[in-house]
């Protein structure tokens, strides 16, 4: 019997990617789709790549519209999820692609988001230590941010193995879909094509405390994070360059061994063969995360590169993967590690 | 029991797309993969987006390596398919993604390709009148060129309905993967990003006689084609702008009605709702062809726009669709009309 | 003594390109800059590439602010130029980069723009027959549209020489800056990168009557135009593919000869050597128009390709070139045929 | 009287950019142009954006062809400059855009380039402490690498002011022209569009010792550098994200003050106003370097972002700027801080 899934915020990029993946999921039947300013419009013009849903019309985002489903995905602006979730009741699986329930520390939340903390839900990054257990059978999932996904997958094996000093330096490049579909001048094609630019420099990006939370948990001590996001001239993809001072005795071999061990059974996270480096093209549209590690002896640092699709593994794919776990389905169901390239 | 499929030319773009689709095909098991200069190499470095095949090693392209399969896809340079096909015998389904067996007219072949004509195989564009019948049970399929796919799908309904004068003017923009993976200076990223440029102007492009063949068959009279291909700064996709003088009495309504009728039962070709126009982004990685029509009363012309993914519907997807028909499988098996966007 | 120039609409793409060129013009001193919603802001954040003007602050667009200059460039939304120009008086050179004064036929204007016709000014495409004479000493210049510039330069030599039937078919690809800087969803980088799409299909684009006007004048008879614009994934550039049925007796040689003759003394329009084709990359940031011609004997058509930078020769460069003529300066002053490539 | 300049390696990207800038230089006359595999070909097809030089034919790269000029620019593969320079004699100004004479430490050279060290020439990054003095009147100039230009400009003010610990972490994104014009599969447009990927990770990139050399000189102590270059889907531009632990007592204000002081009189390096961040688009084709700084208190690090055009300030513009100094011309002659955007 099919799992009925609703998507709130179906006209945005996260919503569109959720629908793309749910259409390919053998156990899911797509139910209600909602929007705000686009309510009443057919999906044809809003998501022209989703032909099988072209005739679907968006309803307003209300608890009534979202009732009667087994799973409700929320792809809403920050701060709107708590009220909707509460009305849906605790028997429906609610999967929030927004930030509202990601952080454990209320002070962090208030500092970075400027509103009262709504709470903390099981965190939808199954690869982190202990995460799968927390997701099994849960009715509430907080899907990680796209950058924290890329960065946490890159660094948790080394921190969990005690190989790195607790000061990580991260520079990540993201495709423009990470900035959403609301039209703003700096996101125009004319502005972004041919251009790289940073934003949120100096510790201000909201994904920073989420990275600190994940890496600190893996390390068993407080990890500081210097995070610089940059906007790259591509629609999708995150390439994260992560490094930290290697602890005494760490070698290229011991570094690599830690990743091989930590990732041995992971279906979606792959340490590439030596000499091959991740690219965002290779994970375009796929739920895979590609990793490669290097030990720079001269600089005394370990460098880990990860590539994900910000909309797939970084958002909608991670959400579906976590849904599978919560519902007791095979974790890989409906998901793929095959990219669309070139 | 699975259909065993081999791919000759697995390191190129057509080969990679074939593998991407075959991996998702529920009835196909991927057998031997071959290459020429890349024989002996693992697929990991050549097609890094195909993670499930990363460990596969390319064999040299020989009849021995390709023997023992139910289906052999040939993604070889022009002129190499005939010899391979002959050695494979007539009990194996051979699907040629090259040009060798597309043209019916030997003189056309010799004029445009400069070598003796190898013959004509059933043509793998199932939507053309009579094409499905020719494909059922066949052991040989000539996969159409990418441009002829986009153009023939755009214009055959109007020509078959007798609405257009037999002089078509086509301007098409293609992503760079259409030019293949062999490195040439004008295909460098530095050259193509930010640039549009034409090539093969004035009737010289090899796909021209193939378009003429298809449109003339649909029209029941010789159709002349003025075809100008252009290289666009994107990896995938073809946008074809096709027009011809409308015959007396043709209106916007009669034009649209002809397309609705011709495409009513087509799973992969969609006439968009009025007011919505095709884009290559909407078919990225999908087997769909999107069409829209307009009647320019002042200029007296019908304009038809089509968008396809050159590697999917334009090559590998069309090949798999035709394979399904030849083998008696459901035509849509393993194929999708869902694009990866944005 | 320097020519003082003001730019109204300095925060947009046309305004920015005017300033880029005027900064390099040896006889021009840049005076007042105005904006509407951006009035009061420094140029630093609006046009970050114009470092020498970073400290300039935009004033509101009023006749008072624009008074006291020798030249006023108007880069305003359609319909706003007439009122401003009237207040500036007839001793100042007013150069309108908008559409308001381009069309001679009031009915055409009203049909395509939906408002009363404001009049017709000398047309700033100096290469057209008779255009330079009309520009000499004028105090009013209507700068052509970007598409009409590309198309008129491509086809006027052949029409003036009587080589083509009066039915032109044009398909042009434009960079996204042609659509302006106002943020709209379909112009987001996420939407345009990797995508080609048409718009204004079927005769509806406002530049169509302007092309008809120019080509008809060159031909000495009414020329119909089927025009299809497409949006390409690049910030700048227009590639126009133009064709028409060749009249009896036309050959590749006679076609080429007509262009060589017509363009012999043109500083900014170049017929490329045989075998070399225009690309938009080659004219990036330059005032050059590159042309190439072909005669398709089988289809009976002449094909002419032109490439320009829509913001330079297509807007601001054409404006400065026309200003030079109007003021009696050397036509090439401050302009260049050198592109920024790759 | 004009300065006669020759360019060896005129068909490549560095050579083309040199010619673009020299064409705009009021004191320079362009003399002999040479190439290797392209010798005998006209420049029209090789550098189609340089219309004024379209008729020039490349000569083979020999001392005879390069004799008789005041300045000879070498844009040759690594290792070829020494032999040519020696034959040119010590009265001609030789400006090497290659790496051969950049490094002071022979062991570094041999380790990273694998050949005997040819020597050290005055270093063409005038903004570094003491660099201008060394360039005045010199007959030999080593033009810096593109990454070292971006990184050294970003960090020398802070290191010279003693604000940072001597361990810098650099992640930089470069446009594809930095990889040159020789066609390689991974540089195809199909591969790079839509993709970010790293290379030379872990300390192996040849520009690393050059950065260490420059930053150590500024700091007065050995600075270690962890450098990760990434390839971005754009033809031009470098965005460098540079950081280091801030020394005790450093604040955002003291950091900013150090840059304001160091850059006060620099014509080509600009610290942007607070709140504005560098982008590569803003320096497209310009000789400007844009900088912004931030102090991340939580992470204890100073972050400096710089943006340059890798071909202009990063190669050919830096070369012309240094030539101006060597010849006693105004340093800014023929160069511009105006970018071509969008």
PDB file of N, CA and C in Angstrom, chain B residues 190-265:
ATOM      1  N   UNK B 190      36.967  27.349 -21.939  1.00  0.00           N
ATOM      2  CA  UNK B 190      37.310  28.766 -22.095  1.00  0.00           C
ATOM      3  C   UNK B 190      36.719  29.344 -23.372  1.00  0.00           C
ATOM      4  N   UNK B 191      36.591  28.537 -24.395  1.00  0.00           N
ATOM      5  CA  UNK B 191      36.088  29.024 -25.683  1.00  0.00           C
ATOM      6  C   UNK B 191      34.567  29.045 -25.739  1.00  0.00           C
ATOM      7  N   UNK B 192      33.935  28.057 -25.138  1.00  0.00           N
ATOM      8  CA  UNK B 192      32.482  27.948 -25.335  1.00  0.00           C
ATOM      9  C   UNK B 192      31.672  28.696 -24.277  1.00  0.00           C
ATOM     10  N   UNK B 193      32.210  28.840 -23.082  1.00  0.00           N
ATOM     11  CA  UNK B 193      31.428  29.559 -22.065  1.00  0.00           C
ATOM     12  C   UNK B 193      31.284  31.019 -22.505  1.00  0.00           C
ATOM     13  N   UNK B 194      30.098  31.524 -22.426  1.00  0.00           N
ATOM     14  CA  UNK B 194      29.869  32.908 -22.837  1.00  0.00           C
ATOM     15  C   UNK B 194      29.831  33.120 -24.328  1.00  0.00           C
ATOM     16  N   UNK B 195      29.754  32.058 -25.106  1.00  0.00           N
ATOM     17  CA  UNK B 195      29.813  32.239 -26.558  1.00  0.00           C
ATOM     18  C   UNK B 195      28.777  31.406 -27.299  1.00  0.00           C
ATOM     19  N   UNK B 196      28.188  31.997 -28.297  1.00  0.00           N
ATOM     20  CA  UNK B 196      27.359  31.277 -29.270  1.00  0.00           C
ATOM     21  C   UNK B 196      28.071  31.390 -30.610  1.00  0.00           C
ATOM     22  N   UNK B 197      28.103  30.297 -31.359  1.00  0.00           N
ATOM     23  CA  UNK B 197      28.730  30.334 -32.679  1.00  0.00           C
ATOM     24  C   UNK B 197      28.102  29.286 -33.575  1.00  0.00           C
ATOM     25  N   UNK B 198      28.046  29.551 -34.859  1.00  0.00           N
ATOM     26  CA  UNK B 198      27.461  28.587 -35.797  1.00  0.00           C
ATOM     27  C   UNK B 198      28.547  27.685 -36.385  1.00  0.00           C
ATOM     28  N   UNK B 199      28.127  26.642 -37.023  1.00  0.00           N
ATOM     29  CA  UNK B 199      29.069  25.780 -37.761  1.00  0.00           C
ATOM     30  C   UNK B 199      28.278  25.033 -38.823  1.00  0.00           C
ATOM     31  N   UNK B 200      28.958  24.513 -39.787  1.00  0.00           N
ATOM     32  CA  UNK B 200      28.278  23.747 -40.828  1.00  0.00           C
ATOM     33  C   UNK B 200      27.184  24.537 -41.533  1.00  0.00           C
ATOM     34  N   UNK B 201      27.384  25.840 -41.679  1.00  0.00           N
ATOM     35  CA  UNK B 201      26.364  26.712 -42.261  1.00  0.00           C
ATOM     36  C   UNK B 201      26.269  26.501 -43.775  1.00  0.00           C
ATOM     37  N   UNK B 202      25.079  26.619 -44.290  1.00  0.00           N
ATOM     38  CA  UNK B 202      24.922  26.626 -45.739  1.00  0.00           C
ATOM     39  C   UNK B 202      24.599  25.271 -46.339  1.00  0.00           C
ATOM     40  N   UNK B 203      24.210  24.334 -45.493  1.00  0.00           N
ATOM     41  CA  UNK B 203      23.784  23.049 -46.035  1.00  0.00           C
ATOM     42  C   UNK B 203      24.783  21.932 -45.865  1.00  0.00           C
ATOM     43  N   UNK B 204      25.897  22.212 -45.212  1.00  0.00           N
ATOM     44  CA  UNK B 204      26.960  21.224 -45.145  1.00  0.00           C
ATOM     45  C   UNK B 204      26.855  20.243 -43.993  1.00  0.00           C
ATOM     46  N   UNK B 205      25.991  20.490 -43.032  1.00  0.00           N
ATOM     47  CA  UNK B 205      25.960  19.587 -41.877  1.00  0.00           C
ATOM     48  C   UNK B 205      25.386  18.228 -42.274  1.00  0.00           C
ATOM     49  N   UNK B 206      26.023  17.184 -41.767  1.00  0.00           N
ATOM     50  CA  UNK B 206      25.666  15.805 -42.155  1.00  0.00           C
ATOM     51  C   UNK B 206      24.260  15.382 -41.747  1.00  0.00           C
ATOM     52  N   UNK B 207      23.694  16.112 -40.819  1.00  0.00           N
ATOM     53  CA  UNK B 207      22.334  15.750 -40.418  1.00  0.00           C
ATOM     54  C   UNK B 207      21.276  16.284 -41.379  1.00  0.00           C
ATOM     55  N   UNK B 208      21.679  17.118 -42.311  1.00  0.00           N
ATOM     56  CA  UNK B 208      20.702  17.716 -43.231  1.00  0.00           C
ATOM     57  C   UNK B 208      19.966  16.670 -44.075  1.00  0.00           C
ATOM     58  N   UNK B 209      20.671  15.763 -44.739  1.00  0.00           N
ATOM     59  CA  UNK B 209      19.922  14.790 -45.566  1.00  0.00           C
ATOM     60  C   UNK B 209      19.001  13.894 -44.728  1.00  0.00           C
ATOM     61  N   UNK B 210      19.370  13.666 -43.486  1.00  0.00           N
ATOM     62  CA  UNK B 210      18.529  12.843 -42.613  1.00  0.00           C
ATOM     63  C   UNK B 210      17.213  13.568 -42.304  1.00  0.00           C
ATOM     64  N   UNK B 211      17.311  14.883 -42.087  1.00  0.00           N
ATOM     65  CA  UNK B 211      16.082  15.665 -41.878  1.00  0.00           C
ATOM     66  C   UNK B 211      15.214  15.648 -43.130  1.00  0.00           C
ATOM     67  N   UNK B 212      15.870  15.846 -44.258  1.00  0.00           N
ATOM     68  CA  UNK B 212      15.119  15.860 -45.525  1.00  0.00           C
ATOM     69  C   UNK B 212      14.409  14.525 -45.722  1.00  0.00           C
ATOM     70  N   UNK B 213      15.113  13.451 -45.442  1.00  0.00           N
ATOM     71  CA  UNK B 213      14.526  12.117 -45.570  1.00  0.00           C
ATOM     72  C   UNK B 213      13.263  11.972 -44.712  1.00  0.00           C
ATOM     73  N   UNK B 214      13.368  12.396 -43.454  1.00  0.00           N
ATOM     74  CA  UNK B 214      12.236  12.222 -42.541  1.00  0.00           C
ATOM     75  C   UNK B 214      11.065  13.139 -42.894  1.00  0.00           C
ATOM     76  N   UNK B 215      11.371  14.392 -43.187  1.00  0.00           N
ATOM     77  CA  UNK B 215      10.282  15.332 -43.463  1.00  0.00           C
ATOM     78  C   UNK B 215       9.625  15.029 -44.798  1.00  0.00           C
ATOM     79  N   UNK B 216      10.426  14.622 -45.765  1.00  0.00           N
ATOM     80  CA  UNK B 216       9.854  14.281 -47.061  1.00  0.00           C
ATOM     81  C   UNK B 216       8.919  13.073 -46.938  1.00  0.00           C
ATOM     82  N   UNK B 217       9.335  12.108 -46.143  1.00  0.00           N
ATOM     83  CA  UNK B 217       8.466  10.942 -45.943  1.00  0.00           C
ATOM     84  C   UNK B 217       7.146  11.342 -45.300  1.00  0.00           C
ATOM     85  N   UNK B 218       7.214  12.241 -44.339  1.00  0.00           N
ATOM     86  CA  UNK B 218       5.989  12.677 -43.675  1.00  0.00           C
ATOM     87  C   UNK B 218       5.100  13.479 -44.626  1.00  0.00           C
ATOM     88  N   UNK B 219       5.740  14.307 -45.456  1.00  0.00           N
ATOM     89  CA  UNK B 219       4.982  15.208 -46.336  1.00  0.00           C
ATOM     90  C   UNK B 219       4.472  14.509 -47.582  1.00  0.00           C
ATOM     91  N   UNK B 220       5.123  13.428 -47.942  1.00  0.00           N
ATOM     92  CA  UNK B 220       4.758  12.793 -49.196  1.00  0.00           C
ATOM     93  C   UNK B 220       5.259  13.552 -50.408  1.00  0.00           C
ATOM     94  N   UNK B 221       6.181  14.429 -50.188  1.00  0.00           N
ATOM     95  CA  UNK B 221       6.826  15.159 -51.292  1.00  0.00           C
ATOM     96  C   UNK B 221       8.198  15.602 -50.800  1.00  0.00           C
ATOM     97  N   UNK B 222       9.049  15.955 -51.717  1.00  0.00           N
ATOM     98  CA  UNK B 222      10.402  16.372 -51.352  1.00  0.00           C
ATOM     99  C   UNK B 222      10.353  17.696 -50.581  1.00  0.00           C
ATOM    100  N   UNK B 223      10.901  17.681 -49.371  1.00  0.00           N
ATOM    101  CA  UNK B 223      10.992  18.900 -48.557  1.00  0.00           C
ATOM    102  C   UNK B 223      12.438  19.375 -48.555  1.00  0.00           C
ATOM    103  N   UNK B 224      12.663  20.618 -48.911  1.00  0.00           N
ATOM    104  CA  UNK B 224      14.019  21.153 -48.803  1.00  0.00           C
ATOM    105  C   UNK B 224      14.225  21.687 -47.389  1.00  0.00           C
ATOM    106  N   UNK B 225      15.460  21.611 -46.923  1.00  0.00           N
ATOM    107  CA  UNK B 225      15.776  22.032 -45.555  1.00  0.00           C
ATOM    108  C   UNK B 225      16.985  22.957 -45.569  1.00  0.00           C
ATOM    109  N   UNK B 226      16.821  24.137 -45.013  1.00  0.00           N
ATOM    110  CA  UNK B 226      17.951  25.021 -44.734  1.00  0.00           C
ATOM    111  C   UNK B 226      18.253  24.877 -43.256  1.00  0.00           C
ATOM    112  N   UNK B 227      19.405  24.302 -42.943  1.00  0.00           N
ATOM    113  CA  UNK B 227      19.702  23.948 -41.548  1.00  0.00           C
ATOM    114  C   UNK B 227      20.965  24.662 -41.080  1.00  0.00           C
ATOM    115  N   UNK B 228      20.842  25.389 -39.984  1.00  0.00           N
ATOM    116  CA  UNK B 228      21.996  26.047 -39.386  1.00  0.00           C
ATOM    117  C   UNK B 228      22.132  25.616 -37.930  1.00  0.00           C
ATOM    118  N   UNK B 229      23.158  24.818 -37.620  1.00  0.00           N
ATOM    119  CA  UNK B 229      23.400  24.455 -36.225  1.00  0.00           C
ATOM    120  C   UNK B 229      24.295  25.491 -35.539  1.00  0.00           C
ATOM    121  N   UNK B 230      24.040  25.699 -34.264  1.00  0.00           N
ATOM    122  CA  UNK B 230      24.898  26.602 -33.481  1.00  0.00           C
ATOM    123  C   UNK B 230      25.291  25.907 -32.183  1.00  0.00           C
ATOM    124  N   UNK B 231      26.462  26.279 -31.692  1.00  0.00           N
ATOM    125  CA  UNK B 231      26.988  25.705 -30.458  1.00  0.00           C
ATOM    126  C   UNK B 231      26.664  26.657 -29.317  1.00  0.00           C
ATOM    127  N   UNK B 232      25.993  26.148 -28.308  1.00  0.00           N
ATOM    128  CA  UNK B 232      25.555  26.984 -27.188  1.00  0.00           C
ATOM    129  C   UNK B 232      26.353  26.664 -25.929  1.00  0.00           C
ATOM    130  N   UNK B 233      26.497  27.644 -25.041  1.00  0.00           N
ATOM    131  CA  UNK B 233      27.297  27.438 -23.831  1.00  0.00           C
ATOM    132  C   UNK B 233      26.563  26.654 -22.748  1.00  0.00           C
ATOM    133  N   UNK B 234      26.323  25.403 -23.038  1.00  0.00           N
ATOM    134  CA  UNK B 234      25.692  24.499 -22.070  1.00  0.00           C
ATOM    135  C   UNK B 234      26.148  23.096 -22.430  1.00  0.00           C
ATOM    136  N   UNK B 235      26.188  22.185 -21.461  1.00  0.00           N
ATOM    137  CA  UNK B 235      26.690  20.851 -21.785  1.00  0.00           C
ATOM    138  C   UNK B 235      25.707  19.991 -22.576  1.00  0.00           C
ATOM    139  N   UNK B 236      24.429  20.165 -22.339  1.00  0.00           N
ATOM    140  CA  UNK B 236      23.412  19.303 -22.949  1.00  0.00           C
ATOM    141  C   UNK B 236      22.276  20.127 -23.500  1.00  0.00           C
ATOM    142  N   UNK B 237      21.506  19.497 -24.397  1.00  0.00           N
ATOM    143  CA  UNK B 237      20.261  20.096 -24.838  1.00  0.00           C
ATOM    144  C   UNK B 237      20.312  20.589 -26.272  1.00  0.00           C
ATOM    145  N   UNK B 238      19.175  20.461 -26.947  1.00  0.00           N
ATOM    146  CA  UNK B 238      18.991  21.059 -28.269  1.00  0.00           C
ATOM    147  C   UNK B 238      17.692  21.851 -28.239  1.00  0.00           C
ATOM    148  N   UNK B 239      17.781  23.081 -28.697  1.00  0.00           N
ATOM    149  CA  UNK B 239      16.584  23.880 -28.947  1.00  0.00           C
ATOM    150  C   UNK B 239      16.518  24.131 -30.446  1.00  0.00           C
ATOM    151  N   UNK B 240      15.483  23.604 -31.083  1.00  0.00           N
ATOM    152  CA  UNK B 240      15.352  23.747 -32.534  1.00  0.00           C
ATOM    153  C   UNK B 240      14.207  24.704 -32.858  1.00  0.00           C
ATOM    154  N   UNK B 241      14.524  25.721 -33.632  1.00  0.00           N
ATOM    155  CA  UNK B 241      13.509  26.656 -34.106  1.00  0.00           C
ATOM    156  C   UNK B 241      13.272  26.347 -35.581  1.00  0.00           C
ATOM    157  N   UNK B 242      12.083  25.846 -35.861  1.00  0.00           N
ATOM    158  CA  UNK B 242      11.766  25.306 -37.182  1.00  0.00           C
ATOM    159  C   UNK B 242      10.602  26.103 -37.757  1.00  0.00           C
ATOM    160  N   UNK B 243      10.705  26.467 -39.024  1.00  0.00           N
ATOM    161  CA  UNK B 243       9.571  27.187 -39.602  1.00  0.00           C
ATOM    162  C   UNK B 243       9.447  26.892 -41.085  1.00  0.00           C
ATOM    163  N   UNK B 244       8.258  27.150 -41.577  1.00  0.00           N
ATOM    164  CA  UNK B 244       7.991  27.010 -43.010  1.00  0.00           C
ATOM    165  C   UNK B 244       6.772  27.862 -43.327  1.00  0.00           C
ATOM    166  N   UNK B 245       6.635  28.221 -44.585  1.00  0.00           N
ATOM    167  CA  UNK B 245       5.459  28.967 -45.006  1.00  0.00           C
ATOM    168  C   UNK B 245       4.215  28.112 -44.788  1.00  0.00           C
ATOM    169  N   UNK B 246       3.237  28.720 -44.139  1.00  0.00           N
ATOM    170  CA  UNK B 246       1.978  27.998 -43.912  1.00  0.00           C
ATOM    171  C   UNK B 246       1.160  27.994 -45.199  1.00  0.00           C
ATOM    172  N   UNK B 247       0.532  26.852 -45.462  1.00  0.00           N
ATOM    173  CA  UNK B 247      -0.299  26.757 -46.672  1.00  0.00           C
ATOM    174  C   UNK B 247      -1.573  27.563 -46.487  1.00  0.00           C
ATOM    175  N   UNK B 248      -2.191  27.957 -47.573  1.00  0.00           N
ATOM    176  CA  UNK B 248      -3.406  28.781 -47.485  1.00  0.00           C
ATOM    177  C   UNK B 248      -4.460  28.119 -46.589  1.00  0.00           C
ATOM    178  N   UNK B 249      -5.072  28.923 -45.754  1.00  0.00           N
ATOM    179  CA  UNK B 249      -6.123  28.417 -44.890  1.00  0.00           C
ATOM    180  C   UNK B 249      -5.657  27.943 -43.543  1.00  0.00           C
ATOM    181  N   UNK B 250      -4.350  27.772 -43.394  1.00  0.00           N
ATOM    182  CA  UNK B 250      -3.838  27.336 -42.091  1.00  0.00           C
ATOM    183  C   UNK B 250      -4.024  28.462 -41.077  1.00  0.00           C
ATOM    184  N   UNK B 251      -4.461  28.089 -39.901  1.00  0.00           N
ATOM    185  CA  UNK B 251      -4.595  29.051 -38.806  1.00  0.00           C
ATOM    186  C   UNK B 251      -3.841  28.526 -37.591  1.00  0.00           C
ATOM    187  N   UNK B 252      -3.717  29.373 -36.597  1.00  0.00           N
ATOM    188  CA  UNK B 252      -3.123  28.918 -35.349  1.00  0.00           C
ATOM    189  C   UNK B 252      -3.854  27.720 -34.786  1.00  0.00           C
ATOM    190  N   UNK B 253      -5.165  27.730 -34.929  1.00  0.00           N
ATOM    191  CA  UNK B 253      -5.973  26.636 -34.375  1.00  0.00           C
ATOM    192  C   UNK B 253      -5.760  25.341 -35.148  1.00  0.00           C
ATOM    193  N   UNK B 254      -5.757  25.440 -36.463  1.00  0.00           N
ATOM    194  CA  UNK B 254      -5.614  24.204 -37.236  1.00  0.00           C
ATOM    195  C   UNK B 254      -4.217  23.618 -37.052  1.00  0.00           C
ATOM    196  N   UNK B 255      -3.259  24.509 -36.886  1.00  0.00           N
ATOM    197  CA  UNK B 255      -1.891  24.059 -36.649  1.00  0.00           C
ATOM    198  C   UNK B 255      -1.822  23.292 -35.330  1.00  0.00           C
ATOM    199  N   UNK B 256      -2.351  23.918 -34.300  1.00  0.00           N
ATOM    200  CA  UNK B 256      -2.331  23.293 -32.980  1.00  0.00           C
ATOM    201  C   UNK B 256      -3.095  21.969 -32.978  1.00  0.00           C
ATOM    202  N   UNK B 257      -4.211  21.953 -33.660  1.00  0.00           N
ATOM    203  CA  UNK B 257      -5.029  20.732 -33.698  1.00  0.00           C
ATOM    204  C   UNK B 257      -4.260  19.576 -34.339  1.00  0.00           C
ATOM    205  N   UNK B 258      -3.484  19.881 -35.354  1.00  0.00           N
ATOM    206  CA  UNK B 258      -2.722  18.820 -36.012  1.00  0.00           C
ATOM    207  C   UNK B 258      -1.713  18.190 -35.059  1.00  0.00           C
ATOM    208  N   UNK B 259      -1.100  19.027 -34.233  1.00  0.00           N
ATOM    209  CA  UNK B 259      -0.128  18.496 -33.268  1.00  0.00           C
ATOM    210  C   UNK B 259      -0.815  17.710 -32.157  1.00  0.00           C
ATOM    211  N   UNK B 260      -1.927  18.244 -31.692  1.00  0.00           N
ATOM    212  CA  UNK B 260      -2.631  17.516 -30.634  1.00  0.00           C
ATOM    213  C   UNK B 260      -3.035  16.132 -31.111  1.00  0.00           C
ATOM    214  N   UNK B 261      -3.476  16.074 -32.341  1.00  0.00           N
ATOM    215  CA  UNK B 261      -3.914  14.788 -32.879  1.00  0.00           C
ATOM    216  C   UNK B 261      -2.724  13.839 -33.070  1.00  0.00           C
ATOM    217  N   UNK B 262      -1.672  14.368 -33.642  1.00  0.00           N
ATOM    218  CA  UNK B 262      -0.525  13.503 -33.945  1.00  0.00           C
ATOM    219  C   UNK B 262       0.164  13.005 -32.691  1.00  0.00           C
ATOM    220  N   UNK B 263       0.141  13.808 -31.628  1.00  0.00           N
ATOM    221  CA  UNK B 263       0.931  13.471 -30.439  1.00  0.00           C
ATOM    222  C   UNK B 263       0.099  12.888 -29.306  1.00  0.00           C
ATOM    223  N   UNK B 264      -1.206  12.733 -29.576  1.00  0.00           N
ATOM    224  CA  UNK B 264      -2.125  12.346 -28.502  1.00  0.00           C
ATOM    225  C   UNK B 264      -1.623  11.162 -27.679  1.00  0.00           C
ATOM    226  N   UNK B 265      -1.111  10.152 -28.335  1.00  0.00           N
ATOM    227  CA  UNK B 265      -0.743   8.932 -27.611  1.00  0.00           C
ATOM    228  C   UNK B 265       0.762   8.760 -27.440  1.00  0.00           C
TER     229      UNK B 265
END
